[in-house]
mmCIF file of C-alpha atoms in Angstrom:
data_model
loop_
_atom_site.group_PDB
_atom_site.id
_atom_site.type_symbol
_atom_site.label_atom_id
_atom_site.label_comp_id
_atom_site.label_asym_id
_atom_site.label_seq_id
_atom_site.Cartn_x
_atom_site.Cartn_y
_atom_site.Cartn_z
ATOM 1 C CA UNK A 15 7.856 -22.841 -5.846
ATOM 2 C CA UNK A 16 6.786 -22.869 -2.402
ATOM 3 C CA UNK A 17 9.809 -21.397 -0.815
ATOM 4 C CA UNK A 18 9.525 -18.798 -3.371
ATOM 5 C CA UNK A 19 6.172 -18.031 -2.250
ATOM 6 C CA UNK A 20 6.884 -18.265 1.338
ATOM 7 C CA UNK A 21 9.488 -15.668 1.084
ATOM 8 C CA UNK A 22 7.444 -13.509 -1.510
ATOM 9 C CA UNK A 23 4.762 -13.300 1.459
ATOM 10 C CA UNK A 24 7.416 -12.781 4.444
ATOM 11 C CA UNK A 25 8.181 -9.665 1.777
ATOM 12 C CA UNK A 26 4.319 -8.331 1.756
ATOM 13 C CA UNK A 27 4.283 -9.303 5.561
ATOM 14 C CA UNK A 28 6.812 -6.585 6.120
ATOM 15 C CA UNK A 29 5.339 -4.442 3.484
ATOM 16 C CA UNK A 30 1.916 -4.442 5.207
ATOM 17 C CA UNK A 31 3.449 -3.784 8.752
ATOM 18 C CA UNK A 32 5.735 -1.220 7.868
ATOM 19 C CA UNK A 33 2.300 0.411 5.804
ATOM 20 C CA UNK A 34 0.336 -0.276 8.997
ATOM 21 C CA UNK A 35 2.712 1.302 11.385
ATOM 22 C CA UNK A 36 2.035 4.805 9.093
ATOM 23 C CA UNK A 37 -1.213 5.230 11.112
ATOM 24 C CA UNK A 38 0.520 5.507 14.190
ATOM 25 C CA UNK A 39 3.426 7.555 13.393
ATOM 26 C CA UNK A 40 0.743 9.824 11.261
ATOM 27 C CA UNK A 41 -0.911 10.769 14.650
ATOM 28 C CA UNK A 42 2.597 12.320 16.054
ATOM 29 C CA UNK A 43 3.259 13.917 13.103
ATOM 30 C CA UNK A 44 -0.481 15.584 12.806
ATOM 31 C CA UNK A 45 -0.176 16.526 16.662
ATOM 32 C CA UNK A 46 2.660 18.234 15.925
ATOM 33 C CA UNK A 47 0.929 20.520 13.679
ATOM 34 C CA UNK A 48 1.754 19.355 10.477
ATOM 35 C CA UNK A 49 -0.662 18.389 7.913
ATOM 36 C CA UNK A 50 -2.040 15.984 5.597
ATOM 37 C CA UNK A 51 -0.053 17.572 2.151
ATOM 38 C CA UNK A 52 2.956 18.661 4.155
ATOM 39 C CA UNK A 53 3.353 14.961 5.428
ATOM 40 C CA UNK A 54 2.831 13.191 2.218
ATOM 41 C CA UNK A 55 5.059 15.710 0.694
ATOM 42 C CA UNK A 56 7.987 15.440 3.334
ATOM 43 C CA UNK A 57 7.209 11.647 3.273
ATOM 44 C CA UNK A 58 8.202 11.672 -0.397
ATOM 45 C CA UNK A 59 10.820 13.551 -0.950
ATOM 46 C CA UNK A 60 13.132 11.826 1.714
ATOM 47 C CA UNK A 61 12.424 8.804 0.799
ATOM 48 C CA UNK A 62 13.093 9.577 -3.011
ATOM 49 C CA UNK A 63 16.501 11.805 -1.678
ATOM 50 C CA UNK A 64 17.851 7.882 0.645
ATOM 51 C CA UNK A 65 16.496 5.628 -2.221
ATOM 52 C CA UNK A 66 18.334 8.193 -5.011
ATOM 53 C CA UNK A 67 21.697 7.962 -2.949
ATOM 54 C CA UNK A 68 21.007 4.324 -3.026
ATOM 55 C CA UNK A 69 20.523 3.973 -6.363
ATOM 56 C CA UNK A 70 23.833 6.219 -6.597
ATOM 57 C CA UNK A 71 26.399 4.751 -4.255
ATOM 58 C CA UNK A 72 25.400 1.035 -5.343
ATOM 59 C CA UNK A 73 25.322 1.974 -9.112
ATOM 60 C CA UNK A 74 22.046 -0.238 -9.906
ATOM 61 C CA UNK A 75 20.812 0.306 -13.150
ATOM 62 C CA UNK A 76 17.487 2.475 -14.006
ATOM 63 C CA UNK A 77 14.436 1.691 -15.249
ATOM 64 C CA UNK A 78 14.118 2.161 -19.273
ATOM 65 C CA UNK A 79 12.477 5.332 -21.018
ATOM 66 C CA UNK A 80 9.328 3.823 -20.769
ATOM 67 C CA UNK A 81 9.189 2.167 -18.128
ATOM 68 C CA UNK A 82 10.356 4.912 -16.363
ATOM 69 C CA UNK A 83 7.419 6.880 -17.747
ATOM 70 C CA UNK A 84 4.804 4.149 -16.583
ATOM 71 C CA UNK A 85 6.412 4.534 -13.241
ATOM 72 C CA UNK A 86 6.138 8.252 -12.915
ATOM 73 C CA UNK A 87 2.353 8.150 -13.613
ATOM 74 C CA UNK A 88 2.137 5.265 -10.404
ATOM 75 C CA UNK A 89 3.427 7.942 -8.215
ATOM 76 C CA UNK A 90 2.622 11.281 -9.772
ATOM 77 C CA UNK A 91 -0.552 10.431 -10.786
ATOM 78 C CA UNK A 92 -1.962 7.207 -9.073
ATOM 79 C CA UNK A 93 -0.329 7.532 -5.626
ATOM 80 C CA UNK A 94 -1.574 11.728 -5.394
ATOM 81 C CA UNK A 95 -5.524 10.679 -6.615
ATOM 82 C CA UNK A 96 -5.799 7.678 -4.640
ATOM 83 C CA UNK A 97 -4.822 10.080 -1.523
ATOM 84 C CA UNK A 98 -6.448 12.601 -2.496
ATOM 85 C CA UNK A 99 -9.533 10.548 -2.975
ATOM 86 C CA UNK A 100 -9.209 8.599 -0.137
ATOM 87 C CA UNK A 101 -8.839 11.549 2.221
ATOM 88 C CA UNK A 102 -11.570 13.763 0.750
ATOM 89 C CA UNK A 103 -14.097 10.685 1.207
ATOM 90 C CA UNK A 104 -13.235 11.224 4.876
ATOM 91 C CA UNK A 105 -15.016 14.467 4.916
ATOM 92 C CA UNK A 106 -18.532 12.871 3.202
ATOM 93 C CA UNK A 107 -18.627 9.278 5.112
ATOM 94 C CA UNK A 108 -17.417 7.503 8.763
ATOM 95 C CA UNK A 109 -13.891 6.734 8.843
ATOM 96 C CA UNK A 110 -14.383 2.967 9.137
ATOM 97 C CA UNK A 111 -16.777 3.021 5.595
ATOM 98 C CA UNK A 112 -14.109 4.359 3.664
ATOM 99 C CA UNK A 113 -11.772 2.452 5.188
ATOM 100 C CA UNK A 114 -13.357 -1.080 4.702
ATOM 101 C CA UNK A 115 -14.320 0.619 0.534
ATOM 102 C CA UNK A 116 -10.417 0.998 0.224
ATOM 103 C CA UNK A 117 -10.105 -2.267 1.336
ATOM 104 C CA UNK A 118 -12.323 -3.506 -1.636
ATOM 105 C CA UNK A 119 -8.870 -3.088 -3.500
ATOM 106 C CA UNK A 120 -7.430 -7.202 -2.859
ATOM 107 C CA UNK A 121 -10.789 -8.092 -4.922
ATOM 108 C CA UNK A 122 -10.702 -5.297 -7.342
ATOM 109 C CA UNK A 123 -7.061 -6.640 -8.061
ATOM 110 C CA UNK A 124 -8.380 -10.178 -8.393
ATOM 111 C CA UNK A 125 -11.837 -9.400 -10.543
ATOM 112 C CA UNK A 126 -9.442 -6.982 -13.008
ATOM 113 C CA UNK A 127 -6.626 -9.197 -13.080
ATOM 114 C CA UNK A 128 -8.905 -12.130 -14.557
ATOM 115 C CA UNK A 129 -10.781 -9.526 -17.011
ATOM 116 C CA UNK A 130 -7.218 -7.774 -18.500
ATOM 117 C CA UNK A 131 -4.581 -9.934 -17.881
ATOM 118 C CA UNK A 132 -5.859 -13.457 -18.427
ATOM 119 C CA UNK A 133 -5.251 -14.002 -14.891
ATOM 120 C CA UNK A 134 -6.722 -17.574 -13.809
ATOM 121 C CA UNK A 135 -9.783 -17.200 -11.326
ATOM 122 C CA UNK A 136 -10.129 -20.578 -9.049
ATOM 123 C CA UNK A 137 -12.642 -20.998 -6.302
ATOM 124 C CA UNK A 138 -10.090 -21.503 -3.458
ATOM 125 C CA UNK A 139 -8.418 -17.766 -3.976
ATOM 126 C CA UNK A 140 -12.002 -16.198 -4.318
ATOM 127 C CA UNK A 141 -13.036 -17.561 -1.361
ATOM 128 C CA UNK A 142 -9.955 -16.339 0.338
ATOM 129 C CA UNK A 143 -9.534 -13.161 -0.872
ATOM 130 C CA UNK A 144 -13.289 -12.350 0.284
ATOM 131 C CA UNK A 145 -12.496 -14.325 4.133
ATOM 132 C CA UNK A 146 -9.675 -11.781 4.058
ATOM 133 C CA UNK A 147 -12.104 -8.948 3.481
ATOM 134 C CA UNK A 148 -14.434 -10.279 5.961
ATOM 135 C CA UNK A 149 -11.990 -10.049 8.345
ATOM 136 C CA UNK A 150 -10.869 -6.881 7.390
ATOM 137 C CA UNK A 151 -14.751 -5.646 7.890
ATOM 138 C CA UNK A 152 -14.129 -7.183 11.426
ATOM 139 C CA UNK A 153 -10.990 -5.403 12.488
ATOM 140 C CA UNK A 154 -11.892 -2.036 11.496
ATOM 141 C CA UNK A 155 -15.190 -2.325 12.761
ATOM 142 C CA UNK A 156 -17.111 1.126 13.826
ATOM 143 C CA UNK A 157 -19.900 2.974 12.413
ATOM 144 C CA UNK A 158 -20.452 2.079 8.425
ATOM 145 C CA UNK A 159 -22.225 5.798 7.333
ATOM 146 C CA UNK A 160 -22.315 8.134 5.158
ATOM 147 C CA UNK A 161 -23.238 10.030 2.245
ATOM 148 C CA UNK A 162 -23.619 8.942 -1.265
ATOM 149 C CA UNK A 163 -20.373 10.948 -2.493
ATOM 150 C CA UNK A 164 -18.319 9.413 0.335
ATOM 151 C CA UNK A 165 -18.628 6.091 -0.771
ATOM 152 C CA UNK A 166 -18.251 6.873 -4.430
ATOM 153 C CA UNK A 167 -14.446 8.393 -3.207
ATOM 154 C CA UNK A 168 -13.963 5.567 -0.799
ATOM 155 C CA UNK A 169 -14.732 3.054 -4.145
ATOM 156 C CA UNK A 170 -12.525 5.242 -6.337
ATOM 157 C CA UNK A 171 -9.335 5.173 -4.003
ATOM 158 C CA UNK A 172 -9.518 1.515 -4.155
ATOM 159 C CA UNK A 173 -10.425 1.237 -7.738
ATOM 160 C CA UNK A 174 -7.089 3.118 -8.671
ATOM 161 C CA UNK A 175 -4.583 1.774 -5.785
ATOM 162 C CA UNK A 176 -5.886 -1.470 -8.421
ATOM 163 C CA UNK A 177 -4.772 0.112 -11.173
ATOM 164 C CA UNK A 178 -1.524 1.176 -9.405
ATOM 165 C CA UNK A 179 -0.939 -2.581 -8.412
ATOM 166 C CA UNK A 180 -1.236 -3.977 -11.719
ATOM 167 C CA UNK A 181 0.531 -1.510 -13.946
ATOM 168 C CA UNK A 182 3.343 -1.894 -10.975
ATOM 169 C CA UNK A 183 2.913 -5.800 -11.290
ATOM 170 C CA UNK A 184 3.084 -5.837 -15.195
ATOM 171 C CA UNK A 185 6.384 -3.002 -14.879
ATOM 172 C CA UNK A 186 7.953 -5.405 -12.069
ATOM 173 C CA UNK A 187 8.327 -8.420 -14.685
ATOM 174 C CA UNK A 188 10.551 -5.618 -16.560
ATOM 175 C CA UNK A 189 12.402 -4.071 -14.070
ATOM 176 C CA UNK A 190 14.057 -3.556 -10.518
ATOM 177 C CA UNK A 191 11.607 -2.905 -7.389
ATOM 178 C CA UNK A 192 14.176 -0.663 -5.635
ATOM 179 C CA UNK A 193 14.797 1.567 -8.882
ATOM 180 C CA UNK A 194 10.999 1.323 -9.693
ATOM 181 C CA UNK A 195 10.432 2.137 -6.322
ATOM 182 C CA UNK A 196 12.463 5.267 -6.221
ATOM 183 C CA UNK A 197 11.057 6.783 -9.713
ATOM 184 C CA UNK A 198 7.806 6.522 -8.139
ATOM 185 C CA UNK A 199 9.112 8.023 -4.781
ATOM 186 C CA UNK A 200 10.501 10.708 -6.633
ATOM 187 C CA UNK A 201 7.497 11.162 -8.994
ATOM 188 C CA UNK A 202 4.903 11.559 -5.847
ATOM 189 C CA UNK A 203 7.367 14.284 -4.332
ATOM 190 C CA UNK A 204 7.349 16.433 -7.760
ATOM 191 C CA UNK A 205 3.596 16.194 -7.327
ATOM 192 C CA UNK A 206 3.343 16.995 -3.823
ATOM 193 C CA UNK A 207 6.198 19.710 -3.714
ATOM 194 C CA UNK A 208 3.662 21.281 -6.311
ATOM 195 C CA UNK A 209 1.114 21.335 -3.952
ATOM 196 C CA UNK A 210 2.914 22.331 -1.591
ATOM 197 C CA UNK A 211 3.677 25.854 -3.430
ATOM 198 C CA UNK A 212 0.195 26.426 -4.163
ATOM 199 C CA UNK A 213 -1.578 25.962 -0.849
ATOM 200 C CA UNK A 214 1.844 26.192 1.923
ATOM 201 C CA UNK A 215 3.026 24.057 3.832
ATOM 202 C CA UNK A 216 2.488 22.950 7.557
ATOM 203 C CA UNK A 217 5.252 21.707 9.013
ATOM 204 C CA UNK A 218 5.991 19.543 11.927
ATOM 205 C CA UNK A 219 7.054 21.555 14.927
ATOM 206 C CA UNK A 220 9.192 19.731 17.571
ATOM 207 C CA UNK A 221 11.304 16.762 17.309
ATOM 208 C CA UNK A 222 8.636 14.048 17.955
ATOM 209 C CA UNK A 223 7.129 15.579 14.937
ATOM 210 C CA UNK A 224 9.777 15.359 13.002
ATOM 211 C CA UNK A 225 11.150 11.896 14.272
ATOM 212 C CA UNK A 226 7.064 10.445 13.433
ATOM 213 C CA UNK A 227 8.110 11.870 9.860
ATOM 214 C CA UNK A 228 11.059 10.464 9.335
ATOM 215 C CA UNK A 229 9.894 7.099 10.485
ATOM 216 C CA UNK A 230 6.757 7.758 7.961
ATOM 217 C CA UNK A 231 9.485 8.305 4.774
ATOM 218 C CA UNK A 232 11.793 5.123 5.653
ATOM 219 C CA UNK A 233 9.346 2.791 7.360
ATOM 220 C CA UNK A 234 6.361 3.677 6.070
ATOM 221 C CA UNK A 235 7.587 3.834 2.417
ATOM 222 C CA UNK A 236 11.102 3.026 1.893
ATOM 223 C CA UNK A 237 10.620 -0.538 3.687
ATOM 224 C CA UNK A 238 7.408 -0.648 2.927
ATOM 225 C CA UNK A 239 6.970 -0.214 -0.662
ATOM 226 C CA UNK A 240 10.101 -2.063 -2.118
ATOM 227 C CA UNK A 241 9.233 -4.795 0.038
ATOM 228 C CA UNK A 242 5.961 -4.753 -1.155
ATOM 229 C CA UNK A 243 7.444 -4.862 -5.337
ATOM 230 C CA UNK A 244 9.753 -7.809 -4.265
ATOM 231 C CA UNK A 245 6.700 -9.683 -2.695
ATOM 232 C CA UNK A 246 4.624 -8.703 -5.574
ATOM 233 C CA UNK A 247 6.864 -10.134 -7.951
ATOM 234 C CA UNK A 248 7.198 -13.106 -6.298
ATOM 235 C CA UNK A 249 3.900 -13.936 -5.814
ATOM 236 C CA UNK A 250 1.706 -11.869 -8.414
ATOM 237 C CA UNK A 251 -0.568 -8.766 -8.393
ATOM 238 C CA UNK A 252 -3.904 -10.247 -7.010
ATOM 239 C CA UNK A 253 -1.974 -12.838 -3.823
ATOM 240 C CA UNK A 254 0.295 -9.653 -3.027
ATOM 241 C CA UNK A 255 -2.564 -7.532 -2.667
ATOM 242 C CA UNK A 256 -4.705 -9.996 -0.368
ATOM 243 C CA UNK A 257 -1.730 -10.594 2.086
ATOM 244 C CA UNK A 258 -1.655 -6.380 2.680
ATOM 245 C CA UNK A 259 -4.989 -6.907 4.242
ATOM 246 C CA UNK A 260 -2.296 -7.665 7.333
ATOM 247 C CA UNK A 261 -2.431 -3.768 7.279
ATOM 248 C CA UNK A 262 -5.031 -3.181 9.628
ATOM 249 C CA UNK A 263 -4.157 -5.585 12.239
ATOM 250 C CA UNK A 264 -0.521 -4.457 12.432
ATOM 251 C CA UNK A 265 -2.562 -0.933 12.958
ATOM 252 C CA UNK A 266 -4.605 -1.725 15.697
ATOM 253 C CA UNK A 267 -1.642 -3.924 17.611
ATOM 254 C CA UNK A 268 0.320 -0.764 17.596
ATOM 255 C CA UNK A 269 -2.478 1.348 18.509
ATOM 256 C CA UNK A 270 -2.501 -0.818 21.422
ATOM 257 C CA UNK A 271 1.073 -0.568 22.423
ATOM 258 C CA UNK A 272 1.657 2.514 21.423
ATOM 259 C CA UNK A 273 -1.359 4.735 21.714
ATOM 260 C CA UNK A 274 -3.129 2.818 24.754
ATOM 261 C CA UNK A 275 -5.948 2.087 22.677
ATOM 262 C CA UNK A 276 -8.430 -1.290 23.885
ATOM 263 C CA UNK A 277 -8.339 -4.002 21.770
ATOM 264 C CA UNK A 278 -11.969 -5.374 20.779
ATOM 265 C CA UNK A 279 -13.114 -8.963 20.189
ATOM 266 C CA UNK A 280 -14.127 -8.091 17.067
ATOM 267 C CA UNK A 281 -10.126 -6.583 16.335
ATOM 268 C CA UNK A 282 -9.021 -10.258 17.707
ATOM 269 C CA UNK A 283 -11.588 -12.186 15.348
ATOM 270 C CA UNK A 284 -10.687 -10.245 12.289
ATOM 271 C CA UNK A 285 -7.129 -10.367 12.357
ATOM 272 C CA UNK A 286 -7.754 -14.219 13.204
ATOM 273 C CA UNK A 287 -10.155 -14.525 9.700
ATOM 274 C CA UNK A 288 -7.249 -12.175 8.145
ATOM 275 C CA UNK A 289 -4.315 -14.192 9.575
ATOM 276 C CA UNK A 290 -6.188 -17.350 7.870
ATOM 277 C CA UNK A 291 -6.535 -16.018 4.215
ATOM 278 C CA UNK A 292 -3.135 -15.257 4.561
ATOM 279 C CA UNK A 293 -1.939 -18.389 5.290
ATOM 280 C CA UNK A 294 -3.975 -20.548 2.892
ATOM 281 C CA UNK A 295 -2.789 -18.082 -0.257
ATOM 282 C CA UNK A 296 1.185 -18.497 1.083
ATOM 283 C CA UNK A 297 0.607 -22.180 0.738
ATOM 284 C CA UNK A 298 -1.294 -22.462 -2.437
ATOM 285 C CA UNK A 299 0.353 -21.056 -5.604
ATOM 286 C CA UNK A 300 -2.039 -19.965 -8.509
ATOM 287 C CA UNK A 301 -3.278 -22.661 -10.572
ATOM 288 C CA UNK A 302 -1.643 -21.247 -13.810
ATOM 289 C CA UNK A 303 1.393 -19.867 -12.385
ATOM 290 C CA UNK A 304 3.256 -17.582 -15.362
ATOM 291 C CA UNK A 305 -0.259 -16.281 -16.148
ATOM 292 C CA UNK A 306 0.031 -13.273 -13.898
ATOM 293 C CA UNK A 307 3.173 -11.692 -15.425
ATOM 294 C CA UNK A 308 1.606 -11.765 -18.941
#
């Protein structure tokens, strides 16, 4: 059980960096001139074309009718609103508010795990699941503002990345992450190509642009989101979600490297609190383990 759970979180370590890392190469690819809709879309659509060929050349079996379904709603429907949601709530509140709201997700996870899926609640996992969103208040620091509607988005991006994580959770019990993966993939990039026609498109322009991505569509979600079902699976909906909090500290380490940004105590502290959680959830399984796969 324990190796299973220490190799379920190496899986959502790798998820979480290869998420946090999409900050980064999002800056080069918005410099370039592309934006926010064009990315997503391009960010889809060649992931879903490599995972597709995948899926192809190893012959790996797809996800049933409804399953499949299910899976097309997590990316066509759950992956475009939370975006949408999240980025809109950028124009009403401070970047580090809705930031540390979307964050609210790990607890969300845990609070509607225990209501619809039975999921045990002890006092250890509550406890760390809120340390790791201390921490997370800690890393991303900055000015908390904002209007009303701002934080009403910010709380509704999280609210339905929740729903995304346990519908995926319950659908991962069922089926493979890399084909699940790559119906959602494909799913988001129907969505996004849609958007694409009605408002155009802004592409990249210049090969750092395009490079940043590229990196975005295999990194960013290729790596990151069928390590991220593996992990999930192996550990459940509510643990896999509290070890992504790694996100932001993977963010502001490569901001440093990469970007020249300063680190801050309070960056150091919080991915300290974070690193903590993290390490107390890989080494305690949940107290009714079968529970979470209902």
């Amino acid at each position: 059980m324990h190796n299973e759970r220490f190799v379920g979180a190496a899986y959502v370590a790798v998820s979480a960096s290869a998420f946090g890392a999409m900050a980064i190469f999002a800056r080069f690819a918005r410099d370039s001139g592309a934006d926010v809709v064009t990315v997503l879309f391009l960010r889809f659509v060649i992931s879903a074309v490599l995972m597709s060929a995948v899926m192809f050349v190893t012959r790996r079996r797809w996800p049933s009718a409804r399953n499949t379904a299910i899976l097309a709603a997590m990316g066509g429907i759950g992956y475009v609103a939370q975006s949408y949601a999240f980025f809109e709530a950028l124009n009403f509140a401070s970047a580090g508010l809705v930031a540390l709201l979307l964050y609210l997700y790990p607890i969300l996870v845990t609070v509607l795990g225990a209501v619809f899926l039975r999921q045990r609640l002890t006092t250890g996992r509550v406890l760390a699941v809120l340390t790791a969103l201390a921490g997370t208040a800690l890393t991303i620091g900055g000015e908390l503002s904002g209007r009303p509607l701002g934080a009403v988005l910010g709380v509704s991006a999280a609210l339905i990345y929740s729903v995304y994580i346990l519908v995926g959770n319950r659908v991962m019990s069922q089926e493979a992450p890399l084909a699940s993966a790559t119906v959602v993939m494909m799913a988001a990039a129907v969505v996004f190509g849609g958007l694409i026609g009605v408002s155009g498109a802004a592409w990249p322009q210049g090969a750092t642009g395009w490079i940043a991505v590229l990196m975005i569509a295999v990194v960013s979600t290729v790596i990151a989101m069928v390590s991220f079902f593996i992990g999930m699976q192996k550990l459940g909906a509510a643990d896999a979600a509290c070890l992504s909090t790694l996100e932001p500290v993977v963010t502001f380490v490569l901001a440093a490297i990469f970007l020249g940004e300063a680190i801050a105590l309070n960056q150091v502290l919080g991915g300290a609190v974070i690193l903590g959680a993290v390490i107390w959830l890989a080494r305690h399984p949940p107290a009714a383990a079968g529970t979470e796969r209902g």
